[in-house]
Coordinates of C-alpha atoms in Angstrom, one line a residue:
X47 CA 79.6 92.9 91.7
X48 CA 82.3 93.9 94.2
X49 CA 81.4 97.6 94.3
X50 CA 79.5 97.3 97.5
X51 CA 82.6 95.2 99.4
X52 CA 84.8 98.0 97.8
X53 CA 83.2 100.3 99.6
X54 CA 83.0 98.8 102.8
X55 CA 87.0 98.7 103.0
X56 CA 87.5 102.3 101.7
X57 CA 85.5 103.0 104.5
X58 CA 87.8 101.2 107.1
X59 CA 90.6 101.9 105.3
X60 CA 89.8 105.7 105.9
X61 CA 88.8 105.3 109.3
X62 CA 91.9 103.4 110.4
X63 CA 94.3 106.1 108.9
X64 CA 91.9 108.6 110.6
X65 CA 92.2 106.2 114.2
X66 CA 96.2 106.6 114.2
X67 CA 96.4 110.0 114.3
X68 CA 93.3 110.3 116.5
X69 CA 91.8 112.4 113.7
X70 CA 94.4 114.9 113.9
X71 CA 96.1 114.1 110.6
X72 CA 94.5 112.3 107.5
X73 CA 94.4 113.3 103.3
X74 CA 91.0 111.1 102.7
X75 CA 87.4 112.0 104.7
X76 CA 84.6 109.5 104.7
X77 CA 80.8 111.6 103.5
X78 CA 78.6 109.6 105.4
X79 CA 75.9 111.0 103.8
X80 CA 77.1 110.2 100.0
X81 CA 78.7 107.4 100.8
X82 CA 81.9 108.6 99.1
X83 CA 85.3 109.3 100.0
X84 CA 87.0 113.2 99.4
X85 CA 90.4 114.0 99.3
X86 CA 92.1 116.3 100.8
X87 CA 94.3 119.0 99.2
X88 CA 94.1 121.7 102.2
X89 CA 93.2 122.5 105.9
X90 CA 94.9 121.7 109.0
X91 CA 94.5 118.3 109.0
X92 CA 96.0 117.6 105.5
X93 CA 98.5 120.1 106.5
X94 CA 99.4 117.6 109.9
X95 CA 99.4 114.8 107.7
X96 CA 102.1 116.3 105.5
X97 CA 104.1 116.9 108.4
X98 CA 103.6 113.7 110.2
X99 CA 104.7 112.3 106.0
X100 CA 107.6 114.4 106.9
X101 CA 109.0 113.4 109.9
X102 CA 109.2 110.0 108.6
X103 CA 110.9 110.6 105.4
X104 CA 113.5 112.6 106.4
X105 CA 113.6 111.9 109.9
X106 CA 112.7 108.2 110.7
X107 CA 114.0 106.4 107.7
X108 CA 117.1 107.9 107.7
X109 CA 117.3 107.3 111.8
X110 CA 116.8 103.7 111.2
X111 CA 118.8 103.3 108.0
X112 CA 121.8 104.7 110.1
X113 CA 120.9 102.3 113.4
X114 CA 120.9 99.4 111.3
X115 CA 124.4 100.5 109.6
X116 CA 125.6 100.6 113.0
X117 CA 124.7 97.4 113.9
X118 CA 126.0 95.5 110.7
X119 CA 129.3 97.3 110.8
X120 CA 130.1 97.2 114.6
X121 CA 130.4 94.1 117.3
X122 CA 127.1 92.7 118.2
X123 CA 126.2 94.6 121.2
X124 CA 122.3 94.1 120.9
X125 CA 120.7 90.2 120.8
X126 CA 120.1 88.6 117.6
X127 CA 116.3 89.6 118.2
X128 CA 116.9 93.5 118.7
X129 CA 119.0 93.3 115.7
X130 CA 116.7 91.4 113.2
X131 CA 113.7 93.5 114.4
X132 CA 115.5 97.0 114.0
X133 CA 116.2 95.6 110.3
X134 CA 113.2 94.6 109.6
X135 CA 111.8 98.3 111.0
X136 CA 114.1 100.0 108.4
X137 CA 113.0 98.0 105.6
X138 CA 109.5 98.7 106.3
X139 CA 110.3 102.7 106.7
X140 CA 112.4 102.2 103.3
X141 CA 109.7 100.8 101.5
X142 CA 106.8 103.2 102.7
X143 CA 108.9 106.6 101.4
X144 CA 107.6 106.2 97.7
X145 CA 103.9 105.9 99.0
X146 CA 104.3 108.6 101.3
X147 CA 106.0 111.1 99.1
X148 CA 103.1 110.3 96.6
X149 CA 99.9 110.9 99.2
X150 CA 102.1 114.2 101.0
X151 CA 101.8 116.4 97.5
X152 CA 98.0 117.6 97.1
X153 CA 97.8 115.8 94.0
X154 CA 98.7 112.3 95.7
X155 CA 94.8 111.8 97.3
X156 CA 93.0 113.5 94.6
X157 CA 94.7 111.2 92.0
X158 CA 94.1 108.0 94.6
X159 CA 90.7 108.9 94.9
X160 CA 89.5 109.8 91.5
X161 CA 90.8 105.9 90.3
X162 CA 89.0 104.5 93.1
X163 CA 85.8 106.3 92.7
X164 CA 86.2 105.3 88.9
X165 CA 86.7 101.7 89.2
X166 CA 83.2 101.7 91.7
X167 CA 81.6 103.8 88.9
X168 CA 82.7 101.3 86.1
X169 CA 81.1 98.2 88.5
X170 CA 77.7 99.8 88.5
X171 CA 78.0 101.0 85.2
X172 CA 78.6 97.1 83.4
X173 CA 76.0 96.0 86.1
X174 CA 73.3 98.1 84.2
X175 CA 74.6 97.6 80.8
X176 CA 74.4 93.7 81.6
X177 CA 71.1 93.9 83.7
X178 CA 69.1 92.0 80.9
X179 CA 71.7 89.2 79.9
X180 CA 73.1 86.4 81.7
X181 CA 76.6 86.5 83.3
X182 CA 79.1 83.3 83.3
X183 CA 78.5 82.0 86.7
X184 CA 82.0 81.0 87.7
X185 CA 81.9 84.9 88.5
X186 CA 79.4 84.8 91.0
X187 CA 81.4 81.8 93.2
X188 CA 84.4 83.8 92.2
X189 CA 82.7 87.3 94.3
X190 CA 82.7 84.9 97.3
X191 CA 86.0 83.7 97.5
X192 CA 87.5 87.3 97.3
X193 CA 84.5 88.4 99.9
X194 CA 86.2 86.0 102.2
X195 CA 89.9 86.9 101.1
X196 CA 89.6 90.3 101.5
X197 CA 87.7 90.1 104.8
X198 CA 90.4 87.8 106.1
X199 CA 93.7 89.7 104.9
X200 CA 92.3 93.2 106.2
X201 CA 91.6 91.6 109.4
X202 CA 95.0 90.3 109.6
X203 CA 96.1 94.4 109.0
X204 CA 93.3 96.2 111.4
X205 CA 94.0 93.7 114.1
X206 CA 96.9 91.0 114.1
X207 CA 99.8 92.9 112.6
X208 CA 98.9 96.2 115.3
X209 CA 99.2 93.3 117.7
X210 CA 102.3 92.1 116.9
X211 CA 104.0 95.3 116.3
X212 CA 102.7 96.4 119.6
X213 CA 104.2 93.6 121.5
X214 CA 107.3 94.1 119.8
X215 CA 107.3 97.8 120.9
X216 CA 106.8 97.5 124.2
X217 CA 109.1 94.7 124.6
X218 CA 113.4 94.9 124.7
X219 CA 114.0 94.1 121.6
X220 CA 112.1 97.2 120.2
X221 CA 114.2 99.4 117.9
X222 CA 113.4 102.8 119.5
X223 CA 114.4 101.0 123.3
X224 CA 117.5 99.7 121.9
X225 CA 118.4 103.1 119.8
X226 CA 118.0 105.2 123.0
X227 CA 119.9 103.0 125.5
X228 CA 123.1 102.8 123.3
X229 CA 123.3 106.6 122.7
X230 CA 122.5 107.1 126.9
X231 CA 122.6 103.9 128.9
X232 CA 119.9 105.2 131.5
X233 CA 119.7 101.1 132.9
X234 CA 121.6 102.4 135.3
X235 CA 119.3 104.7 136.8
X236 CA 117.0 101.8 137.6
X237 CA 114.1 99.9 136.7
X238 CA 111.7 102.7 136.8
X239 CA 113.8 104.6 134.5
X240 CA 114.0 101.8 131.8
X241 CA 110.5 101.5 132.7
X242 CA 109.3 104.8 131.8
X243 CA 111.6 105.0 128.7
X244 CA 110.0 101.8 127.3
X245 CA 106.5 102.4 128.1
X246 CA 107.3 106.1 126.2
X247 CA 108.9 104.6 123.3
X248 CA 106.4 101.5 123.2
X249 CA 103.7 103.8 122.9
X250 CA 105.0 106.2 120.2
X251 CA 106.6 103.3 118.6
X252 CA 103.0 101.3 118.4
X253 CA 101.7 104.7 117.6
X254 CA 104.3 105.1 114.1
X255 CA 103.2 101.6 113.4
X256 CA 99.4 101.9 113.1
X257 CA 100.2 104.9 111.3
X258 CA 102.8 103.0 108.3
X259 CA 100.1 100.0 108.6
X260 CA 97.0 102.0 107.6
X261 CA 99.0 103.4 105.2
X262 CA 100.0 100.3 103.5
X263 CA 96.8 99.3 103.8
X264 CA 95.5 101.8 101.9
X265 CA 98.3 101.5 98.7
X266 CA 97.1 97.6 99.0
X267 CA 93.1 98.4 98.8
X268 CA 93.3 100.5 95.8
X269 CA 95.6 97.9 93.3
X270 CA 93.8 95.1 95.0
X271 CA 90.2 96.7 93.6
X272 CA 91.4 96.6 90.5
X273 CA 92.8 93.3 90.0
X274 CA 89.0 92.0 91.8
X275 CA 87.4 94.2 88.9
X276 CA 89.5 93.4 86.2
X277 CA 89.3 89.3 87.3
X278 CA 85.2 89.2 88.2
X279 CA 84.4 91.1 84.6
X280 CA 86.5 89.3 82.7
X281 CA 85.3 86.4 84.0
X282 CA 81.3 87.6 83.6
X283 CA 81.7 88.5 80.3
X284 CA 83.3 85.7 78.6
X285 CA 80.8 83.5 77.0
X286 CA 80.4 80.0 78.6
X287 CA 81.1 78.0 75.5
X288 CA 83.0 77.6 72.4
X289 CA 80.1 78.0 70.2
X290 CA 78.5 81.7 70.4
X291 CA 78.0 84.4 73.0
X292 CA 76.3 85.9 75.2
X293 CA 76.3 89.2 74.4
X294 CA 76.3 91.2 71.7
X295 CA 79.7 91.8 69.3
X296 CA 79.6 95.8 70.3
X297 CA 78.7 95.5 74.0
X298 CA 81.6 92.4 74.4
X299 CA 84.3 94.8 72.6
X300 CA 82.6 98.2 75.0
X301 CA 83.0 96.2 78.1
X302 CA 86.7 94.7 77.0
X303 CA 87.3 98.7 76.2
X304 CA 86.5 99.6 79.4
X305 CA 88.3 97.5 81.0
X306 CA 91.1 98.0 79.4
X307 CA 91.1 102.3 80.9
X308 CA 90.7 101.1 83.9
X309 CA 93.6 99.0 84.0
X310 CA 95.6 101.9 82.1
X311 CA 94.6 104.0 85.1
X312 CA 95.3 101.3 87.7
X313 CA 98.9 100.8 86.4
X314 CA 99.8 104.4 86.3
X315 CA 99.0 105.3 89.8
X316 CA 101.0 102.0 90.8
X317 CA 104.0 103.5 89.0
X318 CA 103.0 106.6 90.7
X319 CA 103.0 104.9 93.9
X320 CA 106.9 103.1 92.9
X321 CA 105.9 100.4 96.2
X322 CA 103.4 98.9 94.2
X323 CA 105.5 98.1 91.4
X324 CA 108.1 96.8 93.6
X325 CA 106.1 94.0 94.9
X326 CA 107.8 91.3 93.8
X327 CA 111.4 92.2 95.4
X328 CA 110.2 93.5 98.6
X329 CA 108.2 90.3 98.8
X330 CA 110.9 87.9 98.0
X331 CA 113.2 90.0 100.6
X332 CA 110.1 90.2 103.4
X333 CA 109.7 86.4 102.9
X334 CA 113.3 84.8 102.9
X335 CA 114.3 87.0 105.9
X336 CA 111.6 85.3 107.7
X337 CA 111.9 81.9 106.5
X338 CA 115.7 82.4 107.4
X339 CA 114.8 83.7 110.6
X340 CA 112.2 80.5 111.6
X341 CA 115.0 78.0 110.6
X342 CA 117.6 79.3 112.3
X343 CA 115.8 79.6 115.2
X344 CA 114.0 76.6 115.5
X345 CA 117.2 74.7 115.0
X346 CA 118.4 76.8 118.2
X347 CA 115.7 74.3 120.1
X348 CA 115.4 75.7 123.5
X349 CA 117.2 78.8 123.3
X350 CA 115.0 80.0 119.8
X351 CA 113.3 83.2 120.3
X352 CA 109.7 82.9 120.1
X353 CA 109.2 86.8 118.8
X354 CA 111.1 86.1 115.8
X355 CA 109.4 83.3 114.4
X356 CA 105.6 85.0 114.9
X357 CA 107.0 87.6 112.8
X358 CA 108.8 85.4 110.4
X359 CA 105.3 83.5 110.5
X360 CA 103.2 87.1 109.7
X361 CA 105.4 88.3 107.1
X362 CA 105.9 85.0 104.9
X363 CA 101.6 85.1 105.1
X364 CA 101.7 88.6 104.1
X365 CA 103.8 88.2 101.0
X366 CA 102.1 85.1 100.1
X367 CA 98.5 87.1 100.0
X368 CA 100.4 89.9 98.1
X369 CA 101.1 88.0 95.5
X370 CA 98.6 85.7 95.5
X371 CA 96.6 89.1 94.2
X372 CA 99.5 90.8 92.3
X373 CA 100.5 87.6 90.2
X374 CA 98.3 84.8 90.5
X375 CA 95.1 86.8 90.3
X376 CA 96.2 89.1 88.0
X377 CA 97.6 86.7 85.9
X378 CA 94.0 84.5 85.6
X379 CA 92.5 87.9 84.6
X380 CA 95.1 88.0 81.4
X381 CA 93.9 84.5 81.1
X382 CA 90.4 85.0 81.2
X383 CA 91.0 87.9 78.8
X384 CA 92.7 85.8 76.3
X385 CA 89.5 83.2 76.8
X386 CA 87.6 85.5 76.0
X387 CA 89.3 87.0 73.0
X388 CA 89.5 83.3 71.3
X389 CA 85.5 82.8 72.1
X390 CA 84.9 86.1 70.3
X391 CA 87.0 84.8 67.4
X392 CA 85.5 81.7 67.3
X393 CA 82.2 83.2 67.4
X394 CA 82.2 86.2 65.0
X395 CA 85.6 85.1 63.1
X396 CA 83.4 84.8 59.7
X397 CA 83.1 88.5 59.4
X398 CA 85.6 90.3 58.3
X399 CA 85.3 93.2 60.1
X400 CA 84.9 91.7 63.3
X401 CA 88.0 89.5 62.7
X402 CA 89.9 92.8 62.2
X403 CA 88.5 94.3 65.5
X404 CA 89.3 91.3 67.6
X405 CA 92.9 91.3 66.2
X406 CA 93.4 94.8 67.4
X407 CA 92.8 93.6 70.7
X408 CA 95.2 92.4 73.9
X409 CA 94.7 90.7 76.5
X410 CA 94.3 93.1 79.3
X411 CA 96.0 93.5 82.8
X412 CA 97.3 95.5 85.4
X413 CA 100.8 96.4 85.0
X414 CA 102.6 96.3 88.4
X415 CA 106.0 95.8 87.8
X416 CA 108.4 98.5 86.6
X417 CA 109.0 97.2 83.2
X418 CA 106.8 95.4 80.7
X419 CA 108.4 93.0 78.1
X420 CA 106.9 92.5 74.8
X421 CA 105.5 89.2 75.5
X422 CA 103.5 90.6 78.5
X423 CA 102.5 93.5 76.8
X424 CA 100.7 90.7 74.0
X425 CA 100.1 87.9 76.5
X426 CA 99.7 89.5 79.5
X427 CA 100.9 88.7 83.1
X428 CA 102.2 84.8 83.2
X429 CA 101.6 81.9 85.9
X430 CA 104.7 81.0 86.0
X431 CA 106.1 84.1 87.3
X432 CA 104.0 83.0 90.6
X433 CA 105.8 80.2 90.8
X434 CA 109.0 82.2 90.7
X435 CA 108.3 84.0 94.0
X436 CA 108.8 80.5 95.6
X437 CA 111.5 79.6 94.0
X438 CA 113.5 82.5 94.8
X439 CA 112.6 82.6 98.5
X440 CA 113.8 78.9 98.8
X441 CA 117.0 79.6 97.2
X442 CA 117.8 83.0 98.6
X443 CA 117.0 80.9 102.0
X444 CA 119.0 78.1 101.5
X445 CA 122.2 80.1 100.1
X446 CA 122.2 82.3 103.3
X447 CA 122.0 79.3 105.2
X448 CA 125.2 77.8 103.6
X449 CA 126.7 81.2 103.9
X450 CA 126.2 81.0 107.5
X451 CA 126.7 77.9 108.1

């Protein structure tokens, strides 16, 4: 149902990684004439990608990590702009080394790959085993609504967050400007010197960033796909009343089977990928630094800085789409799944054989946190940890706004 849409962002996915490097340096290529996506285990330009994975593991991260030490443990000598921005710049390195150091070894994209390509194969594959039997049409109005989410968020990544990032690195308040003049304060030389240092860093800054956001982009698509396959099948195949089903007892339990590798595979490469799992930290961190950031600001009135709250703005709308698909989506497909269990039981409950099947079965799900508890491992992912997100950014924002009061 989604396979063609899936696709489609694979496609830009691989040609935006491709863009930042200006096809220099890459671990996916796009067969135009398959329509399929290969991955890279050799050559020069998996070879430049390594290196370029490189460079900001050990080089980059660890550069920023030490600027923002710097600036927490000495007297502010930057503006509160230059020193929220450099923070938020070594958060974002931080987080992209475990998705890095997974795509840099040869077995990173093939792994990456070989789940994608099997999650597209597993769409047409329940398409022709349900060809002759009606689907529960809450999927079909479901396909739409992540047509339009996924068109929407991915725009925000191709072209609103380079934006941003690229006004913030050509600006003063960029971390690579600031970095440079405190080790040499060339300001002094002139304006055209500070002028030529900030157009060079702007441009290899804004460079890195397109770079890191592809990137992202790309650890976002593949658990994304997932939780839209797990969530539109579930949904399809549960019958649409109480009182029989659809399809037959075999084909229900084959389809929930199925399923339920996929997700296996799903949440393995998300462990694989550490970020992934991670999600619900970084998220809560990412949002209550930019709610804290909006508040205090806009209660500066005139003086506010105008740089800090778009990025406050982008990054609380970022983490809200995140886990809009890693909780609340994910968790309506454990809910669906137990739906569709019950209707099964329901349905076929007077055999005993069935009844034993069905009581062999879970709900299933896409594990993407690090640890499972009992109760999701039978249940499946909870609503209510959703609603936990919220409440932790509002209290997390409110206590550091005591503490700095």
């Amino acid at each position: 149902m989604y396979q063609d849409k899936a696709l489609e962002h694979i496609h830009r996915t691989i040609h935006a990684i491709q863009r930042s490097t200006f096809r220099q340096a890459y671990c996916f290529h796009w067969d135009s004439k398959k329509r399929w996506t290969i991955p890279l285990q050799n050559g020069t330009k998996y070879r430049n990608f390594q290196i370029l994975c490189n460079l900001f593991i050990f080089l980059f991260t660890p550069a920023f990590i030490a600027r923002s030490c710097h600036l927490a443990t000495t007297i502010r000598q930057e503006t509160p702009t230059s020193i929220a921005v450099t923070f938020m710049a070594a958060a974002v390195l931080t987080g992209s080394v475990p998705l890095l150091l997974f795509l840099r070894r040869p077995s990173g994209p093939k792994k990456y790959i070989f789940l994608y390509n099997a999650t597209l194969r597993l769409e047409k594959y329940l398409e022709a085993l349900c060809q002759n039997y009606d689907l529960n049409p809450t999927s079909l109005q479901t396909v739409k609504t992540f047509n339009k989410m996924g068109s929407s968020f991915f725009f925000g990544l191709d072209y609103v967050a380079p934006l941003i990032f690229s006004i913030v690195s050509f600006s003063h308040a960029s971390p690579a400007y600031t970095a440079i003049r405190a080790i040499r304060n060339f300001e002094r030389h002139g304006k055209l010197y500070s002028i030529l240092v900030l157009l060079l860093s702007g441009i290899l800054s804004s460079l890195g960033c397109l770079f890191l956001i592809a990137m992202l982009s790309a650890c976002i698509l593949v658990s994304g796909y997932g939780v839209v396959c797990l969530y539109l099948w579930t949904v399809a195949m549960t019958p649409r009343s109480w009182v029989g089903a659809e399809f037959p007892f075999k084909m229900s339990i084959h389809m929930h089977n199925c399923l339920r590798h996929v997700t296996i595979l799903h949440s393995e490469v998300a462990h694989d990928m550490v970020v992934t799992c991670l999600h619900h930290a970084a998220m809560v961190l990412i949002s209550t630094i930019g709610l804290y950031n909006i508040i205090t600001e806009l209660a500066k009135g005139e003086g506010m800085s105008l740089m800090l709250i778009c990025i406050g703005v982008a990054l609380i709308s970022f983490s809200v789409m995140i886990e809009t698909f890693a909780i609340y989506f994910n968790g309506m497909a454990s809910t669906w799944s137990k739906r569709f269990l019950e209707k099964l039981r329901l349905a076929h409950g007077g055999n005993k054989y069935k009844r034993k099947v069905l009581r062999s079965l879970l709900p299933n799900y896409i594990a993407l946190e690090i640890l499972s508890s009992a109760n999701t491992l039978k249940n499946g992912i909870q609503m209510e940890y959703f609603a936990n997100y919220f409440t932790r950014v509002t209290d997390n924002t409110v206590d550091l706004l005591l503490a700095n009061k």
